[in-house]
Coordinates of C-alpha atoms in Angstrom, one line a residue:
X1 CA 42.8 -83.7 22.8
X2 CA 43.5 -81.2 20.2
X3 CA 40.6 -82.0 18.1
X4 CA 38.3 -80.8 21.4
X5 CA 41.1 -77.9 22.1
X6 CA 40.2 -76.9 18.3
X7 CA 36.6 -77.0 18.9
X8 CA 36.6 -75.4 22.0
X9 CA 38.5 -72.2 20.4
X10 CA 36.1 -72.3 17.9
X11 CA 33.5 -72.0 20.0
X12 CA 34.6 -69.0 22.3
X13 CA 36.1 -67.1 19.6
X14 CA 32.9 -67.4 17.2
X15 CA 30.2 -66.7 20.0
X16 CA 32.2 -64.7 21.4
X17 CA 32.0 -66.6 25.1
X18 CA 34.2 -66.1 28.2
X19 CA 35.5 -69.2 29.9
X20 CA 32.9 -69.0 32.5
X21 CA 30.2 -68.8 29.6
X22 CA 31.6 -71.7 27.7
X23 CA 32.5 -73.8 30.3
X24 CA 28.1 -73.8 30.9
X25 CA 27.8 -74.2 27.7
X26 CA 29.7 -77.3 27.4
X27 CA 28.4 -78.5 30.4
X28 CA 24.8 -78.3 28.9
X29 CA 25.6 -80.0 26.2
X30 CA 29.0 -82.0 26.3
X31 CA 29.1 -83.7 23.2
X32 CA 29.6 -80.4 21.4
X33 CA 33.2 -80.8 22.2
X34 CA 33.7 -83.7 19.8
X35 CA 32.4 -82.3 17.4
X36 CA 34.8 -80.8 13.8
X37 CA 35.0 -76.9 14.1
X38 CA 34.0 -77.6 10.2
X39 CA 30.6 -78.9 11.4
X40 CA 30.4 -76.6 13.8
X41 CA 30.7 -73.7 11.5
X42 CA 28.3 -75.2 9.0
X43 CA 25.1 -75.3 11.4
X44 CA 26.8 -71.6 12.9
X45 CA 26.6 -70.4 8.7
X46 CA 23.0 -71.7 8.1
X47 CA 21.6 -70.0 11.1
X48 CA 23.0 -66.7 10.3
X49 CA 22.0 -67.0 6.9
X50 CA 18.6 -67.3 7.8
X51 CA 18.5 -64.6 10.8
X52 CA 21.8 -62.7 11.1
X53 CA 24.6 -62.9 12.5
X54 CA 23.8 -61.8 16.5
X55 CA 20.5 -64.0 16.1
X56 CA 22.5 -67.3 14.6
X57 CA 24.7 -66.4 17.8
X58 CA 22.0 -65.9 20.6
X59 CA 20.0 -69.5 19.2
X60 CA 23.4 -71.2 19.7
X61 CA 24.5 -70.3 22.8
X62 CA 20.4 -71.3 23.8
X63 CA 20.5 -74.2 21.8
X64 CA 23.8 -75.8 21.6
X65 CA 22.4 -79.1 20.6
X66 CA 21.9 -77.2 17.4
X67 CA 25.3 -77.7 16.5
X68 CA 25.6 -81.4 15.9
X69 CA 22.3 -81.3 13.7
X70 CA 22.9 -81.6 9.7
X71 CA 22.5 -78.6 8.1
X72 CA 21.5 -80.3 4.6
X73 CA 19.7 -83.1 6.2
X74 CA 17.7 -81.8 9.1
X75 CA 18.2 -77.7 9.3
X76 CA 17.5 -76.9 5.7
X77 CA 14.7 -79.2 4.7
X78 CA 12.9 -78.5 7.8
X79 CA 13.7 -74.4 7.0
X80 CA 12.4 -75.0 3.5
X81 CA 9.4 -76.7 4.7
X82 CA 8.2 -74.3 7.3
X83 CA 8.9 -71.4 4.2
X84 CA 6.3 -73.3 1.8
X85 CA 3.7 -72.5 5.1
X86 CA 4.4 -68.8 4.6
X87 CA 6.7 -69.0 8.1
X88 CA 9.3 -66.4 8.9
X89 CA 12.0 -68.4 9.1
X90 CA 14.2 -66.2 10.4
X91 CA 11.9 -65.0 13.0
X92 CA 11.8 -68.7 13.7
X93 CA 15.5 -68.6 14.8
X94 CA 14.9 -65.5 17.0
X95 CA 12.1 -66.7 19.2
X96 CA 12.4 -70.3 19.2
X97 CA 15.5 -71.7 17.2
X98 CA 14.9 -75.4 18.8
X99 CA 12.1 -75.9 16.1
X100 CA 14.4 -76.4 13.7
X101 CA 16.0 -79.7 15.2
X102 CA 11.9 -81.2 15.4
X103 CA 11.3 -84.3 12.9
X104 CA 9.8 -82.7 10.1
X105 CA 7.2 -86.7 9.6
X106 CA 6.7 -87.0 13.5
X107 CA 6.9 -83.7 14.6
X108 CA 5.9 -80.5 12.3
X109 CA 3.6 -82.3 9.2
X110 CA 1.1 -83.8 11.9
X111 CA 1.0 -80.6 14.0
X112 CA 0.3 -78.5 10.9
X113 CA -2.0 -81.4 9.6
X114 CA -3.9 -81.1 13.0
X115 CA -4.2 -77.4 13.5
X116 CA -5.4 -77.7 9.9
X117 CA -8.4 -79.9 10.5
X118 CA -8.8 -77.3 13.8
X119 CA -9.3 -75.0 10.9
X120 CA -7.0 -72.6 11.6
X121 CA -6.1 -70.7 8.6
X122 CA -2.8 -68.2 7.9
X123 CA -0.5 -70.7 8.9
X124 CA 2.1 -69.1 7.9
X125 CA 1.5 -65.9 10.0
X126 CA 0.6 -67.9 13.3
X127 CA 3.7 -70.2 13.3
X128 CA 5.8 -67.4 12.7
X129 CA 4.5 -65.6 15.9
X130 CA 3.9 -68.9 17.8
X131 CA 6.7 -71.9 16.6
X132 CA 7.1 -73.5 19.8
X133 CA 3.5 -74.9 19.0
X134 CA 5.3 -77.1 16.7
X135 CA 7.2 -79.0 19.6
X136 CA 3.8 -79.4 21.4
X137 CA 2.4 -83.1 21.3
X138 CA -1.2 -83.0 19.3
X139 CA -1.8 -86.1 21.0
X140 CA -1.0 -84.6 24.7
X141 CA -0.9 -80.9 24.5
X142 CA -3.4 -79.8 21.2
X143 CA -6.0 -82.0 21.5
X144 CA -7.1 -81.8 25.0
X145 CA -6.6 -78.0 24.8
X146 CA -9.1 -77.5 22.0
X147 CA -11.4 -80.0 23.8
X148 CA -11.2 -78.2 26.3
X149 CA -11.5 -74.8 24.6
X150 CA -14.7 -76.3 22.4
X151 CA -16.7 -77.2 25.8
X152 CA -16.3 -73.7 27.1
X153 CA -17.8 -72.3 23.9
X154 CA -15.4 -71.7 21.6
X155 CA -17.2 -72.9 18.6
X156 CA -15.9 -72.6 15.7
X157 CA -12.8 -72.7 17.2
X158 CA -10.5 -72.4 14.0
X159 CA -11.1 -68.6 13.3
X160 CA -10.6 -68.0 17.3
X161 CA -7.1 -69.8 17.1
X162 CA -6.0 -68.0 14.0
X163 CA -6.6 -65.0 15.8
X164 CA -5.1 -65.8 19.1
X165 CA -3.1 -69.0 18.4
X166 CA -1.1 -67.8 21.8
X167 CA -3.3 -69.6 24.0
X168 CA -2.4 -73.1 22.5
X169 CA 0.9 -73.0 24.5
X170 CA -0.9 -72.5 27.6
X171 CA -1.1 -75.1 30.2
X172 CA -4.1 -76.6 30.0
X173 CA -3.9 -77.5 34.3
X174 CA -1.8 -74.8 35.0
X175 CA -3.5 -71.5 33.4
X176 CA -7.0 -72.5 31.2
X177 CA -8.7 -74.9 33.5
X178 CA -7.5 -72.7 37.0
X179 CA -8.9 -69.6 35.0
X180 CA -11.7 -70.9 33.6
X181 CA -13.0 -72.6 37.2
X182 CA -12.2 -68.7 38.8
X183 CA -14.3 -66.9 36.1
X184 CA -17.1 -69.5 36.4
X185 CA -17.2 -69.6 40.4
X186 CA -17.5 -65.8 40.2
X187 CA -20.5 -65.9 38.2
X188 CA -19.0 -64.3 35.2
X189 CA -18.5 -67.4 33.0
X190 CA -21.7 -69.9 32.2
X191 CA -20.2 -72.1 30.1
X192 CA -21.2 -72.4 27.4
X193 CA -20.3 -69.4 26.4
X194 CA -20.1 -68.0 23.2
X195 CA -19.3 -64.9 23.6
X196 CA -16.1 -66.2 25.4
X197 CA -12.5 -66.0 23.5
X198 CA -9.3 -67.2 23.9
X199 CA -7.8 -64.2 25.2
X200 CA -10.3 -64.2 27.9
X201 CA -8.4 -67.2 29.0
X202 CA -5.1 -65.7 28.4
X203 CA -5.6 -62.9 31.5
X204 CA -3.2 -63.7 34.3
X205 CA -5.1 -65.3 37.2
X206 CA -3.2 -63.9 39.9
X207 CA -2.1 -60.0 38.3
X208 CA -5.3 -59.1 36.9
X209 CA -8.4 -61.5 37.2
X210 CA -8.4 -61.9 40.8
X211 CA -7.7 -58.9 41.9
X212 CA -10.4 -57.3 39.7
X213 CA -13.2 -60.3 40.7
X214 CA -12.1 -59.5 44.6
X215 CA -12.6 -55.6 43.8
X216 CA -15.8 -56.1 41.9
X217 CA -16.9 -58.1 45.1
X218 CA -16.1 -55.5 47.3
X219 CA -18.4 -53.2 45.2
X220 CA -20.8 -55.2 45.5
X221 CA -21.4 -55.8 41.7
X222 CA -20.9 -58.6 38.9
X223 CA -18.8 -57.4 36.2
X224 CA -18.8 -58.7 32.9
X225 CA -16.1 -61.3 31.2
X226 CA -14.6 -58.3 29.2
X227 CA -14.1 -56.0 32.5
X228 CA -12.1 -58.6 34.7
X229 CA -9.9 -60.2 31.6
X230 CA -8.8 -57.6 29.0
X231 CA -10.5 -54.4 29.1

């Protein structure tokens, strides 16, 4: 109809698509078509506001879904709230623009309330280098990650977070465990360890870790925890 005609115009002329472009677009998110250029252009407005122009552009085209979220009932108070953290909002919208559509009472207060009790401190400067640890589950995700963490060594663990709160949006099966099993088999981890940080466990497994275990093997010698992960 002409009201999804009006949107779709809308659409390619404001980000600036190509048919092929917005066709994926729409087919990533299809309701996007019903919705008022006027709404459209309201959530388009905010983001820009916020990050620029080109950013506002590149988080929409990512996030389409972003378009049919209120600006004054969900973007704004959720902008405002990660601002009273000290949170680069706009860098926010850059990196990880989907943060914006999380429940501020079941998504970002009990994340910050948990990483809180973790102790980690700056909060403002770790979510604005790490948002998408907002749209990790504390429950699922957090939790068993600084279990996990604490068992190794890591104790206390909030100062290690605040400096590398990166390895929070690790997988826990797919990268900590794997790399903490590799590092212990080869005799260079005894947990615990406290002499162990996060960015130990940050090393790729495959690029840098095994390749330097197999070489130190090779040689003959046992290298040290520093020597096989970041040095």
């Amino acid at each position: 109809g002409d009201g999804a005609r009006r949107s779709l115009s809308w659409l390619g002329r404001t980000l600036g698509l190509e048919a092929a472009a917005l066709g994926r677009l729409v087919a990533s998110f299809p309701p996007v078509v019903g919705l008022e250029p006027a709404r459209l252009a309201a959530s388009h407005a905010f983001l820009a506001s916020e990050a620029g122009e080109a950013a506002a552009v590149a988080a929409l085209v990512r996030y389409p879904q972003l378009l049919s979220v209120s600006v004054e009932a969900n973007l704004r108070p959720t902008a405002d709230y990660l601002r009273s953290l000290g949170v680069d909002v706009g860098r926010v919208v850059r990196s990880h623009a989907i943060t914006l559509d999380l429940s501020l009472e079941a998504n970002l207060k009990p994340t910050v309330s948990f990483l809180q009790r973790e102790g980690v401190e700056e909060l403002g400067r770790v979510l604005s280098s790490q948002p998408s640890l907002l749209s990790l589950s504390t429950q699922s995700s957090l939790a068993p990650k600084c279990d996990f963490l604490r068992s190794l060594g890591m104790a206390p663990l909030g100062p290690l977070l605040t400096q590398y709160p990166a390895v929070l949006t690790l997988s826990l099966e797919a990268n900590l465990r794997p790399t903490a099993l590799a590092l212990a088999e080869a005799g260079v981890l005894s947990p615990p360890d406290p002499t162990l940080r996060p960015r130990h466990l940050a090393a790729s497994l495959e690029r840098r870790i095994k390749p330097r275990l197999a070489l130190c093997a090779a040689l003959g010698v046992t290298p040290s925890l520093g020597a096989v992960t970041t040095d």
